[in-house]
CSV table of C-alpha atoms in Angstrom, one decimal:
chain,number,residue,atom,x,y,z
A,1,MET,CA,-49.8,-8.7,43.5
A,2,ILE,CA,-46.1,-7.8,43.3
A,3,PRO,CA,-44.5,-7.9,46.8
A,4,LYS,CA,-42.5,-5.0,48.2
A,5,VAL,CA,-38.8,-5.1,48.5
A,6,ASP,CA,-38.9,-5.0,52.4
A,7,ARG,CA,-41.3,-7.9,52.4
A,8,VAL,CA,-39.2,-10.1,50.2
A,9,LEU,CA,-36.1,-9.4,52.3
A,10,GLU,CA,-38.1,-10.9,55.3
A,11,TRP,CA,-38.8,-14.2,53.6
A,12,GLU,CA,-36.9,-17.1,55.1
A,13,ALA,CA,-35.2,-18.2,51.8
A,14,VAL,CA,-34.0,-14.7,51.1
A,15,ARG,CA,-32.8,-14.3,54.8
A,16,THR,CA,-30.7,-17.4,54.1
A,17,LEU,CA,-29.2,-15.7,51.1
A,18,LEU,CA,-28.4,-12.7,53.3
A,19,ASN,CA,-26.3,-14.9,55.6
A,20,GLY,CA,-24.0,-15.8,52.8
A,21,HIS,CA,-23.9,-12.7,50.6
A,22,PRO,CA,-23.5,-8.9,51.1
A,23,ARG,CA,-26.8,-7.2,51.8
A,24,GLU,CA,-26.4,-4.7,48.9
A,25,LEU,CA,-25.9,-7.6,46.4
A,26,VAL,CA,-29.0,-9.5,47.6
A,27,LEU,CA,-30.9,-6.2,47.5
A,28,LYS,CA,-29.8,-5.7,43.9
A,29,ALA,CA,-31.0,-9.2,43.0
A,30,VAL,CA,-34.4,-8.6,44.6
A,31,ARG,CA,-34.9,-5.4,42.8
A,32,LEU,CA,-34.0,-6.9,39.5
A,33,VAL,CA,-36.4,-9.7,40.0
A,34,LEU,CA,-39.2,-7.4,41.1
A,35,ASP,CA,-38.6,-5.1,38.1
A,36,ARG,CA,-39.0,-8.1,35.8
A,37,LEU,CA,-42.2,-9.1,37.4
A,38,ARG,CA,-43.5,-5.5,37.2
A,39,SER,CA,-42.7,-5.4,33.4
A,40,GLY,CA,-44.3,-8.8,32.9
A,41,ALA,CA,-47.4,-7.8,34.8
A,42,ARG,CA,-47.8,-4.7,32.6
A,43,ALA,CA,-47.5,-6.9,29.5
A,44,GLY,CA,-50.0,-9.3,30.9
A,45,GLY,CA,-47.8,-12.4,30.3
A,46,LEU,CA,-47.4,-13.7,33.9
A,47,SER,CA,-49.7,-16.0,35.9
A,48,ASP,CA,-50.4,-15.6,39.6
A,49,ALA,CA,-47.9,-18.4,40.4
A,50,ALA,CA,-45.0,-16.1,39.3
A,51,PHE,CA,-45.7,-13.8,42.3
A,52,ALA,CA,-45.8,-16.6,44.9
A,53,GLU,CA,-43.1,-16.6,47.6
A,54,ALA,CA,-41.4,-19.8,46.5
A,55,ALA,CA,-41.3,-18.6,42.8
A,56,VAL,CA,-39.9,-15.1,43.7
A,57,CYS,CA,-37.3,-16.6,46.1
A,58,ALA,CA,-36.1,-19.0,43.4
A,59,GLU,CA,-35.7,-16.1,40.9
A,60,VAL,CA,-33.8,-14.1,43.5
A,61,ALA,CA,-31.5,-17.0,44.1
A,62,ARG,CA,-31.0,-17.5,40.4
A,63,GLU,CA,-30.3,-13.7,39.9
A,64,LEU,CA,-27.8,-13.8,42.7
A,65,ARG,CA,-25.9,-16.7,41.1
A,66,LEU,CA,-25.7,-14.6,37.9
A,67,LEU,CA,-24.5,-11.6,39.8
A,68,THR,CA,-21.8,-13.5,41.6
A,69,GLN,CA,-20.4,-15.6,38.8
A,70,PRO,CA,-17.2,-14.4,37.2
A,71,SER,CA,-17.5,-12.5,34.0
A,72,LEU,CA,-14.4,-14.2,32.5
A,73,LYS,CA,-15.2,-17.9,32.3
A,74,ARG,CA,-14.0,-21.1,30.7
A,75,VAL,CA,-15.5,-21.8,27.3
A,76,ILE,CA,-15.6,-25.0,25.3
A,77,ASN,CA,-14.3,-24.2,21.8
A,78,GLY,CA,-15.9,-26.5,19.2
A,79,SER,CA,-15.6,-23.9,16.4
A,80,GLY,CA,-12.5,-25.4,14.8
A,81,ILE,CA,-10.7,-22.0,15.0
A,82,VAL,CA,-7.5,-22.8,16.8
A,83,ILE,CA,-6.2,-19.4,17.6
A,84,HIS,CA,-9.6,-17.8,18.3
A,85,THR,CA,-9.1,-14.2,19.3
A,86,ASN,CA,-12.5,-13.8,20.9
A,87,LEU,CA,-12.0,-17.0,22.9
A,88,GLY,CA,-8.6,-16.0,24.3
A,89,ARG,CA,-6.3,-17.1,21.4
A,90,SER,CA,-3.8,-19.9,22.3
A,91,ILE,CA,-4.3,-22.4,25.1
A,92,LEU,CA,-1.2,-22.5,27.2
A,93,PRO,CA,0.8,-25.8,27.5
A,94,GLU,CA,0.7,-27.7,30.8
A,95,ALA,CA,4.3,-26.6,31.5
A,96,ALA,CA,2.9,-23.1,31.8
A,97,ARG,CA,0.3,-24.2,34.4
A,98,GLU,CA,3.1,-25.5,36.6
A,99,ALA,CA,5.1,-22.3,36.2
A,100,LEU,CA,2.0,-20.2,37.1
A,101,ASN,CA,1.2,-22.3,40.1
A,102,THR,CA,4.7,-21.7,41.4
A,103,ILE,CA,5.1,-18.0,40.7
A,104,ALA,CA,1.6,-16.8,41.3
A,105,PHE,CA,1.4,-18.0,44.9
A,106,SER,CA,4.9,-17.2,46.2
A,107,TYR,CA,7.5,-14.4,46.0
A,108,SER,CA,9.9,-14.7,43.1
A,109,ASN,CA,13.2,-13.2,41.8
A,110,LEU,CA,11.3,-11.1,39.3
A,111,GLU,CA,13.7,-8.2,39.5
A,112,PHE,CA,16.3,-9.5,41.9
A,113,ASN,CA,19.7,-10.8,40.8
A,114,LEU,CA,20.3,-13.8,43.1
A,115,ASP,CA,24.0,-14.2,42.1
A,116,GLU,CA,24.9,-10.6,43.0
A,117,GLY,CA,22.2,-9.8,45.6
A,118,VAL,CA,21.2,-6.6,43.7
A,119,ARG,CA,18.3,-5.4,41.7
A,120,GLY,CA,17.9,-7.3,38.4
A,121,SER,CA,15.9,-7.1,35.2
A,122,ARG,CA,12.6,-8.9,34.7
A,123,TYR,CA,13.5,-9.3,31.0
A,124,SER,CA,16.5,-11.4,31.8
A,125,HIS,CA,14.3,-14.4,32.5
A,126,VAL,CA,13.5,-14.8,28.9
A,127,GLU,CA,16.1,-12.9,26.9
A,128,GLU,CA,18.8,-15.7,26.9
A,129,LEU,CA,16.1,-18.2,25.9
A,130,LEU,CA,14.9,-16.0,23.1
A,131,CYS,CA,18.4,-15.5,21.8
A,132,GLU,CA,19.1,-19.3,22.0
A,133,LEU,CA,15.9,-20.1,20.0
A,134,THR,CA,16.1,-17.4,17.4
A,135,GLY,CA,19.8,-16.8,16.9
A,136,ALA,CA,19.3,-13.1,17.7
A,137,GLU,CA,21.8,-11.0,19.7
A,138,ALA,CA,19.3,-9.7,22.2
A,139,GLY,CA,15.6,-9.7,23.1
A,140,ILE,CA,13.0,-8.0,25.2
A,141,VAL,CA,9.3,-8.5,25.8
A,142,VAL,CA,6.3,-6.2,26.3
A,143,ASN,CA,2.6,-6.8,26.7
A,144,ASN,CA,1.5,-7.4,23.1
A,145,ASN,CA,2.8,-7.1,19.6
A,146,ALA,CA,1.2,-3.7,18.9
A,147,ALA,CA,3.2,-2.5,22.0
A,148,ALA,CA,6.3,-4.1,20.6
A,149,VAL,CA,5.9,-2.2,17.3
A,150,LEU,CA,5.1,1.1,19.2
A,151,LEU,CA,8.2,0.7,21.4
A,152,THR,CA,10.5,-0.2,18.5
A,153,LEU,CA,9.4,2.7,16.3
A,154,SER,CA,9.6,5.1,19.2
A,155,ALA,CA,13.1,4.0,20.1
A,156,MET,CA,14.4,3.8,16.5
A,157,ALA,CA,12.6,6.4,14.5
A,158,ALA,CA,10.7,9.0,16.6
A,159,GLY,CA,10.6,12.4,14.9
A,160,ARG,CA,11.8,10.8,11.6
A,161,GLU,CA,10.5,8.8,8.7
A,162,ALA,CA,9.8,5.0,8.3
A,163,VAL,CA,9.5,3.7,4.8
A,164,VAL,CA,6.9,1.0,4.3
A,165,SER,CA,5.1,-0.6,1.4
A,166,ARG,CA,1.5,0.5,0.8
A,167,GLY,CA,0.5,-3.1,0.6
A,168,GLU,CA,1.7,-3.7,4.1
A,169,LEU,CA,-0.3,-1.0,6.0
A,170,VAL,CA,-2.4,-3.6,7.7
A,171,GLU,CA,-5.2,-3.3,10.3
A,172,ILE,CA,-4.3,-5.8,13.0
A,173,GLY,CA,-7.8,-6.2,14.6
A,174,GLY,CA,-10.1,-4.1,16.7
A,175,SER,CA,-9.6,-1.2,14.3
A,176,PHE,CA,-5.9,-0.9,15.4
A,177,ARG,CA,-3.9,0.0,12.3
A,178,ILE,CA,-0.2,0.2,11.6
A,179,PRO,CA,-0.4,3.8,10.3
A,180,GLU,CA,-2.0,4.9,13.6
A,181,VAL,CA,0.6,3.0,15.7
A,182,MET,CA,3.3,4.7,13.7
A,183,LYS,CA,1.7,8.1,14.2
A,184,LEU,CA,1.4,7.5,18.0
A,185,SER,CA,5.1,6.6,18.1
A,186,GLY,CA,6.0,10.0,16.6
A,187,VAL,CA,7.1,8.5,13.3
A,188,THR,CA,6.2,9.9,9.9
A,189,LEU,CA,4.9,7.3,7.5
A,190,LYS,CA,6.5,7.2,4.1
A,191,GLU,CA,4.4,5.0,1.8
A,192,VAL,CA,6.0,3.4,-1.3
A,193,GLY,CA,4.8,1.1,-4.0
A,194,THR,CA,1.2,0.1,-4.7
A,195,THR,CA,-1.3,-2.1,-3.0
A,196,ASN,CA,-0.3,-5.2,-4.9
A,197,ARG,CA,3.3,-4.5,-6.1
A,198,THR,CA,6.3,-2.9,-4.4
A,199,HIS,CA,9.8,-3.1,-5.8
A,200,PRO,CA,13.3,-2.5,-4.3
A,201,LYS,CA,13.7,0.7,-6.2
A,202,ASP,CA,10.6,2.1,-4.4
A,203,TYR,CA,12.4,2.0,-1.1
A,204,LEU,CA,15.6,3.5,-2.3
A,205,GLY,CA,13.7,6.2,-4.1
A,206,ALA,CA,12.1,7.3,-0.8
A,207,VAL,CA,15.4,7.7,1.1
A,208,ASN,CA,16.3,11.2,2.3
A,209,GLU,CA,18.2,12.7,5.2
A,210,ASN,CA,15.2,12.1,7.5
A,211,THR,CA,14.8,8.4,6.8
A,212,ALA,CA,15.2,6.4,10.0
A,213,VAL,CA,14.1,2.8,9.2
A,214,PHE,CA,12.8,0.5,6.5
A,215,LEU,CA,9.7,-1.3,7.9
A,216,LYS,CA,8.5,-4.6,6.6
A,217,VAL,CA,5.1,-5.9,7.9
A,218,HIS,CA,4.4,-9.6,7.3
A,219,CYS,CA,0.9,-10.0,6.0
A,220,SER,CA,-0.1,-12.7,8.5
A,221,ASN,CA,-3.8,-11.8,8.6
A,222,PHE,CA,-4.6,-11.4,4.9
A,223,ALA,CA,-3.3,-12.3,1.5
A,224,VAL,CA,-3.0,-10.4,-1.8
A,225,LEU,CA,-3.2,-12.8,-4.8
A,226,GLY,CA,-2.6,-12.5,-8.5
A,227,PHE,CA,-0.4,-9.8,-10.0
A,228,THR,CA,1.7,-9.2,-6.9
A,229,LYS,CA,5.3,-8.3,-5.9
A,230,GLU,CA,6.8,-7.8,-2.5
A,231,VAL,CA,10.3,-7.1,-1.4
A,232,THR,CA,11.7,-10.1,0.6
A,233,ALA,CA,13.5,-9.8,3.9
A,234,GLU,CA,16.8,-10.5,2.3
A,235,GLU,CA,16.3,-7.8,-0.3
A,236,MET,CA,15.2,-5.4,2.5
A,237,VAL,CA,18.4,-6.0,4.4
A,238,GLU,CA,20.5,-5.3,1.3
A,239,LEU,CA,18.5,-2.1,0.6
A,240,GLY,CA,19.1,-1.1,4.2
A,241,LYS,CA,22.8,-1.5,3.8
A,242,GLN,CA,22.8,0.5,0.6
A,243,ALA,CA,20.8,3.3,2.2
A,244,GLY,CA,22.5,3.1,5.6
A,245,VAL,CA,19.3,2.6,7.5
A,246,PRO,CA,18.2,-0.3,9.8
A,247,VAL,CA,15.4,-2.7,8.8
A,248,LEU,CA,12.5,-3.5,11.2
A,249,ALA,CA,10.2,-6.4,10.5
A,250,ASP,CA,6.8,-6.9,12.2
A,251,MET,CA,6.2,-10.7,11.8
A,252,GLY,CA,2.9,-10.8,13.7
A,253,SER,CA,2.4,-14.6,14.0
A,254,GLY,CA,5.7,-15.5,15.8
A,255,ASN,CA,6.4,-18.8,14.2
A,256,LEU,CA,9.5,-20.6,15.6
A,257,ILE,CA,9.2,-24.0,13.8
A,258,ASP,CA,9.4,-24.7,10.1
A,259,LEU,CA,5.9,-26.1,9.4
A,260,SER,CA,6.3,-26.4,5.7
A,261,ASN,CA,6.2,-30.2,5.8
A,262,ARG,CA,3.2,-30.3,8.1
A,263,LEU,CA,0.9,-27.5,6.8
A,264,PRO,CA,0.1,-26.7,3.1
A,265,CYS,CA,0.5,-23.0,3.6
A,266,PRO,CA,4.0,-21.6,4.0
A,267,GLU,CA,4.8,-19.3,6.9
A,268,PRO,CA,8.3,-17.8,7.5
A,269,THR,CA,10.0,-18.4,10.9
A,270,VAL,CA,11.6,-15.7,13.1
A,271,GLN,CA,14.9,-17.5,12.6
A,272,ASP,CA,14.5,-16.9,8.8
A,273,PHE,CA,14.4,-13.2,9.4
A,274,VAL,CA,17.3,-13.3,11.8
A,275,ARG,CA,19.4,-15.2,9.4
A,276,ALA,CA,18.5,-12.7,6.6
A,277,GLY,CA,20.0,-10.0,8.8
A,278,VAL,CA,16.9,-8.0,9.8
A,279,ASP,CA,18.0,-5.6,12.5
A,280,VAL,CA,14.8,-5.9,14.7
A,281,ILE,CA,11.9,-8.3,14.6
A,282,THR,CA,8.7,-8.1,16.5
A,283,PHE,CA,6.0,-10.8,16.9
A,284,SER,CA,3.2,-12.1,19.1
A,285,GLY,CA,3.4,-14.6,21.9
A,286,ASP,CA,-0.1,-16.0,21.7
A,287,LYS,CA,-0.4,-16.8,18.0
A,288,LEU,CA,1.7,-19.6,16.4
A,289,LEU,CA,4.1,-19.5,19.3
A,290,GLY,CA,1.2,-20.8,21.4
A,291,GLY,CA,2.1,-18.9,24.6
A,292,PRO,CA,0.5,-16.0,26.5
A,293,GLN,CA,-0.3,-12.6,25.1
A,294,ALA,CA,3.1,-10.9,24.6
A,295,GLY,CA,5.0,-8.7,22.2
A,296,ILE,CA,8.4,-10.1,21.6
A,297,ILE,CA,11.3,-8.1,20.2
A,298,VAL,CA,14.5,-9.7,19.1
A,299,GLY,CA,17.4,-8.3,17.0
A,300,LYS,CA,20.7,-6.5,17.1
A,301,LYS,CA,22.0,-5.7,20.6
A,302,PRO,CA,22.4,-1.9,20.2
A,303,PHE,CA,18.8,-1.4,19.2
A,304,ILE,CA,17.4,-3.7,21.9
A,305,GLU,CA,19.6,-2.0,24.6
A,306,ALA,CA,18.1,1.4,23.5
A,307,MET,CA,14.6,0.0,24.0
A,308,LYS,CA,15.5,-1.2,27.5
A,309,LYS,CA,16.3,2.4,28.4
A,310,HIS,CA,13.2,3.9,26.7
A,311,GLN,CA,10.6,5.5,29.0
A,312,LEU,CA,7.7,3.7,27.2
A,313,LEU,CA,9.0,0.4,28.4
A,314,ARG,CA,7.7,1.0,31.9
A,315,ALA,CA,4.2,1.5,30.6
A,316,LEU,CA,4.3,-1.6,28.4
A,317,ARG,CA,6.1,-4.0,30.6
A,318,MET,CA,4.9,-7.6,31.3
A,319,ASP,CA,3.8,-8.9,34.7
A,320,LYS,CA,5.4,-11.9,36.4
A,321,LEU,CA,2.6,-14.3,35.5
A,322,THR,CA,3.0,-13.6,31.8
A,323,LEU,CA,6.8,-13.9,32.0
A,324,ALA,CA,6.5,-17.2,33.9
A,325,SER,CA,4.1,-18.7,31.3
A,326,LEU,CA,6.2,-17.4,28.4
A,327,GLU,CA,9.4,-18.8,29.7
A,328,ALA,CA,7.8,-22.2,30.2
A,329,THR,CA,6.4,-22.1,26.7
A,330,LEU,CA,9.6,-21.0,25.1
A,331,ALA,CA,11.6,-23.8,26.9
A,332,LEU,CA,9.5,-26.4,25.1
A,333,TYR,CA,10.9,-25.1,21.8
A,334,ARG,CA,14.4,-26.4,22.6
A,335,ASP,CA,13.2,-29.7,21.2
A,336,GLU,CA,11.0,-29.3,18.1
A,337,MET,CA,9.2,-32.6,18.6
A,338,VAL,CA,8.4,-31.8,22.2
A,339,ALA,CA,7.0,-28.4,21.1
A,340,LEU,CA,4.8,-30.0,18.5
A,341,LYS,CA,3.4,-32.4,21.1
A,342,GLU,CA,3.2,-30.2,24.2
A,343,VAL,CA,2.1,-26.8,22.7
A,344,PRO,CA,-1.6,-27.1,22.2
A,345,THR,CA,-1.7,-24.6,19.3
A,346,LEU,CA,0.9,-26.5,17.3
A,347,ARG,CA,-0.7,-29.9,18.2
A,348,MET,CA,-4.1,-28.8,17.0
A,349,LEU,CA,-2.8,-27.1,13.8
A,350,THR,CA,-0.8,-30.2,12.8
A,351,ALA,CA,-3.4,-32.8,13.6
A,352,THR,CA,-4.0,-34.9,10.4
A,353,LEU,CA,-7.4,-35.8,8.9
A,354,PRO,CA,-7.1,-39.5,9.8
A,355,GLU,CA,-6.3,-38.5,13.4
A,356,LEU,CA,-9.3,-36.1,13.5
A,357,THR,CA,-11.6,-38.7,11.9
A,358,ALA,CA,-10.8,-41.2,14.6
A,359,ARG,CA,-11.2,-38.6,17.3
A,360,ALA,CA,-14.5,-37.5,15.9
A,361,ARG,CA,-15.8,-41.0,15.9
A,362,LYS,CA,-14.6,-41.5,19.5
A,363,ILE,CA,-16.2,-38.3,20.7
A,364,ALA,CA,-19.5,-38.9,18.9
A,365,GLY,CA,-19.7,-42.4,20.4
A,366,ARG,CA,-19.0,-41.1,23.8
A,367,LEU,CA,-21.6,-38.4,23.5
A,368,ARG,CA,-24.2,-40.8,22.2
A,369,ARG,CA,-23.8,-43.0,25.3
A,370,ARG,CA,-24.1,-40.1,27.7
A,371,THR,CA,-27.0,-38.0,26.1
A,372,PRO,CA,-30.7,-38.7,25.7
A,373,GLU,CA,-32.1,-40.2,22.5
A,374,ALA,CA,-33.4,-36.8,21.4
A,375,VAL,CA,-29.8,-35.8,20.7
A,376,SER,CA,-28.3,-37.3,17.6
A,377,PHE,CA,-24.9,-37.1,16.0
A,378,ARG,CA,-23.4,-37.7,12.5
A,379,LEU,CA,-20.0,-37.0,11.0
A,380,SER,CA,-19.4,-34.9,7.9
A,381,ASP,CA,-16.3,-33.5,6.1
A,382,GLY,CA,-15.3,-30.0,6.7
A,383,PHE,CA,-12.4,-27.5,7.3
A,384,SER,CA,-10.8,-25.9,10.4
A,385,GLN,CA,-9.0,-22.5,10.4
A,386,ALA,CA,-5.9,-21.2,12.2
A,387,GLY,CA,-7.6,-17.9,13.2
A,388,GLY,CA,-6.0,-15.1,15.2
A,389,GLY,CA,-4.8,-13.2,12.1
A,390,THR,CA,-2.6,-16.2,11.2
A,391,LEU,CA,-2.3,-18.2,8.0
A,392,PRO,CA,-5.3,-16.6,6.3
A,393,LEU,CA,-5.3,-19.0,3.3
A,394,LEU,CA,-5.1,-22.1,5.4
A,395,ASN,CA,-8.1,-24.5,5.3
A,396,LEU,CA,-7.3,-27.6,7.3
A,397,PRO,CA,-9.4,-30.7,6.4
A,398,THR,CA,-11.3,-32.0,9.4
A,399,MET,CA,-14.1,-34.4,10.4
A,400,LEU,CA,-17.0,-32.5,11.9
A,401,ILE,CA,-19.6,-33.7,14.3
A,402,GLU,CA,-23.2,-32.6,13.4
A,403,VAL,CA,-25.4,-32.2,16.4
A,404,ALA,CA,-29.2,-32.4,16.1
A,405,VAL,CA,-31.8,-32.1,18.9
A,406,GLU,CA,-35.5,-33.0,18.5
A,407,GLY,CA,-37.6,-29.9,18.5
A,408,LEU,CA,-34.7,-27.5,18.2
A,409,THR,CA,-33.3,-25.7,15.1
A,410,PRO,CA,-29.5,-25.3,14.7
A,411,ASN,CA,-29.8,-21.7,15.7
A,412,ASP,CA,-31.7,-22.8,18.9
A,413,ILE,CA,-28.9,-25.2,19.7
A,414,GLU,CA,-26.2,-22.6,19.1
A,415,ALA,CA,-28.0,-20.0,21.3
A,416,ARG,CA,-28.8,-22.4,24.2
A,417,LEU,CA,-25.3,-23.9,24.3
A,418,ARG,CA,-23.8,-20.4,24.3
A,419,GLY,CA,-25.9,-19.6,27.3
A,420,MET,CA,-24.9,-22.6,29.4
A,421,GLU,CA,-23.0,-22.2,32.7
A,422,ILE,CA,-20.0,-23.5,30.8
A,423,PRO,CA,-20.7,-22.1,27.3
A,424,VAL,CA,-20.2,-24.3,24.3
A,425,ILE,CA,-19.2,-22.5,21.0
A,426,GLY,CA,-19.7,-24.3,17.8
A,427,ARG,CA,-20.6,-23.1,14.3
A,428,ILE,CA,-23.6,-23.3,11.9
A,429,ASN,CA,-23.1,-24.3,8.3
A,430,LYS,CA,-25.6,-25.5,5.7
A,431,ASN,CA,-28.4,-25.6,8.3
A,432,ALA,CA,-26.5,-27.8,10.7
A,433,PHE,CA,-24.9,-27.1,14.1
A,434,LEU,CA,-21.3,-28.4,14.0
A,435,LEU,CA,-18.5,-29.2,16.5
A,436,ASP,CA,-15.0,-29.6,15.4
A,437,PRO,CA,-12.8,-32.2,17.2
A,438,ARG,CA,-9.7,-30.2,16.3
A,439,THR,CA,-10.4,-27.7,19.1
A,440,LEU,CA,-12.3,-29.8,21.5
A,441,GLN,CA,-10.1,-30.7,24.5
A,442,ASP,CA,-10.3,-34.1,26.3
A,443,ALA,CA,-11.1,-32.2,29.5
A,444,ASP,CA,-14.2,-30.7,27.8
A,445,LEU,CA,-16.0,-33.9,27.0
A,446,ASP,CA,-17.9,-34.5,30.3
A,447,ASP,CA,-19.1,-30.9,30.4
A,448,LEU,CA,-20.0,-31.0,26.7
A,449,ALA,CA,-22.1,-34.2,27.3
A,450,ALA,CA,-23.9,-32.5,30.2
A,451,ALA,CA,-24.6,-29.4,28.1
A,452,LEU,CA,-26.0,-31.4,25.2
A,453,SER,CA,-28.1,-33.5,27.6
A,454,ALA,CA,-29.6,-30.3,29.1
A,455,LEU,CA,-30.8,-29.3,25.6
A,456,ALA,CA,-33.1,-32.3,25.6
A,457,ALA,CA,-34.4,-31.9,29.2
């Protein structure tokens, strides 16, 4: 017989739970458990043991643990997708951890000019560094790149037209699209060219007295192949001079290092666009840059100064923790070799196949020693991806670890690992559950071994 709520609350094990948790939360756990028992009883799938005091108390304690655990939790990424949007994109470098520990738990000079003893600007903490690294005259940061595009268009072209190639009207994820962002900013979209080919004459042909900017959107999350033509940043700048309108470029991925000798897929740098003379450039902080979520804007000083005075900036501004971690990440780029070593995103993307093969063997050996015989491992060739709307054509050779567990299918393994207290995310391919050492962190391995051992329990 299903016990009543009041009776369950009187049981000793539940009274112990009440001593350490709010009554309403314990009450919620009890009701959820009893509701499940009631449904199970109706379906005829429960034995009498399920209704015993010890069993019910254990379920209440389990439910309470589920109710009190954080919704946002650490995840082990074995998918091989480096900039995994669903898993939080880039992992911050250790330098950012130190900065966060300092700034998060103390007061700071966020908006206080220590030299003059007056109110300062929060953006000053990264502007000089951004200018140093990119060669731009000025810079500002907001909470993500969509916000950066929104602010830039609102400040430079509200009530007027922005000319953009039809082939660059991208969707940037989560159904957010460049045309809608432009509309929200009060800018009229003027499409030119075709999906696969746009020429310089198309831009000039669209110019009228209401033209405010030429907009170039770097296609960082897709590729058009075959019979194609796009107008380069250098050509856009020359067209802007001829038409007397500024050029805005949304670069998306935010690459600050020339990776052409390390990755088989070319990706322009922010510095390339600055040197080309683009007036304003926007990009993300948590993609190739490998920092926190941020929308970074660099360019000519008059345009950036206008944005600093725009009313939208208050709504889009960054908090002190993001600024602290962004400053710490940017500082690593003062030395290219340091950035490649210390920024996890860059380190993972540029790891070579021999390095990954050695790492896969080491990890597999360590897991074999720490898991039951029912769990087995073998290595197989495969590919990793950049992810995060970055380098869409890039397939990075890797050495995968295939995991098999007696009595479980690959789908069973995937589902059960995903449901662990510390979830493990891998991938299934050709009827095998796979882990990619490219995205596995050294700090993950003990918890990964424990999760795999639990599968065989």
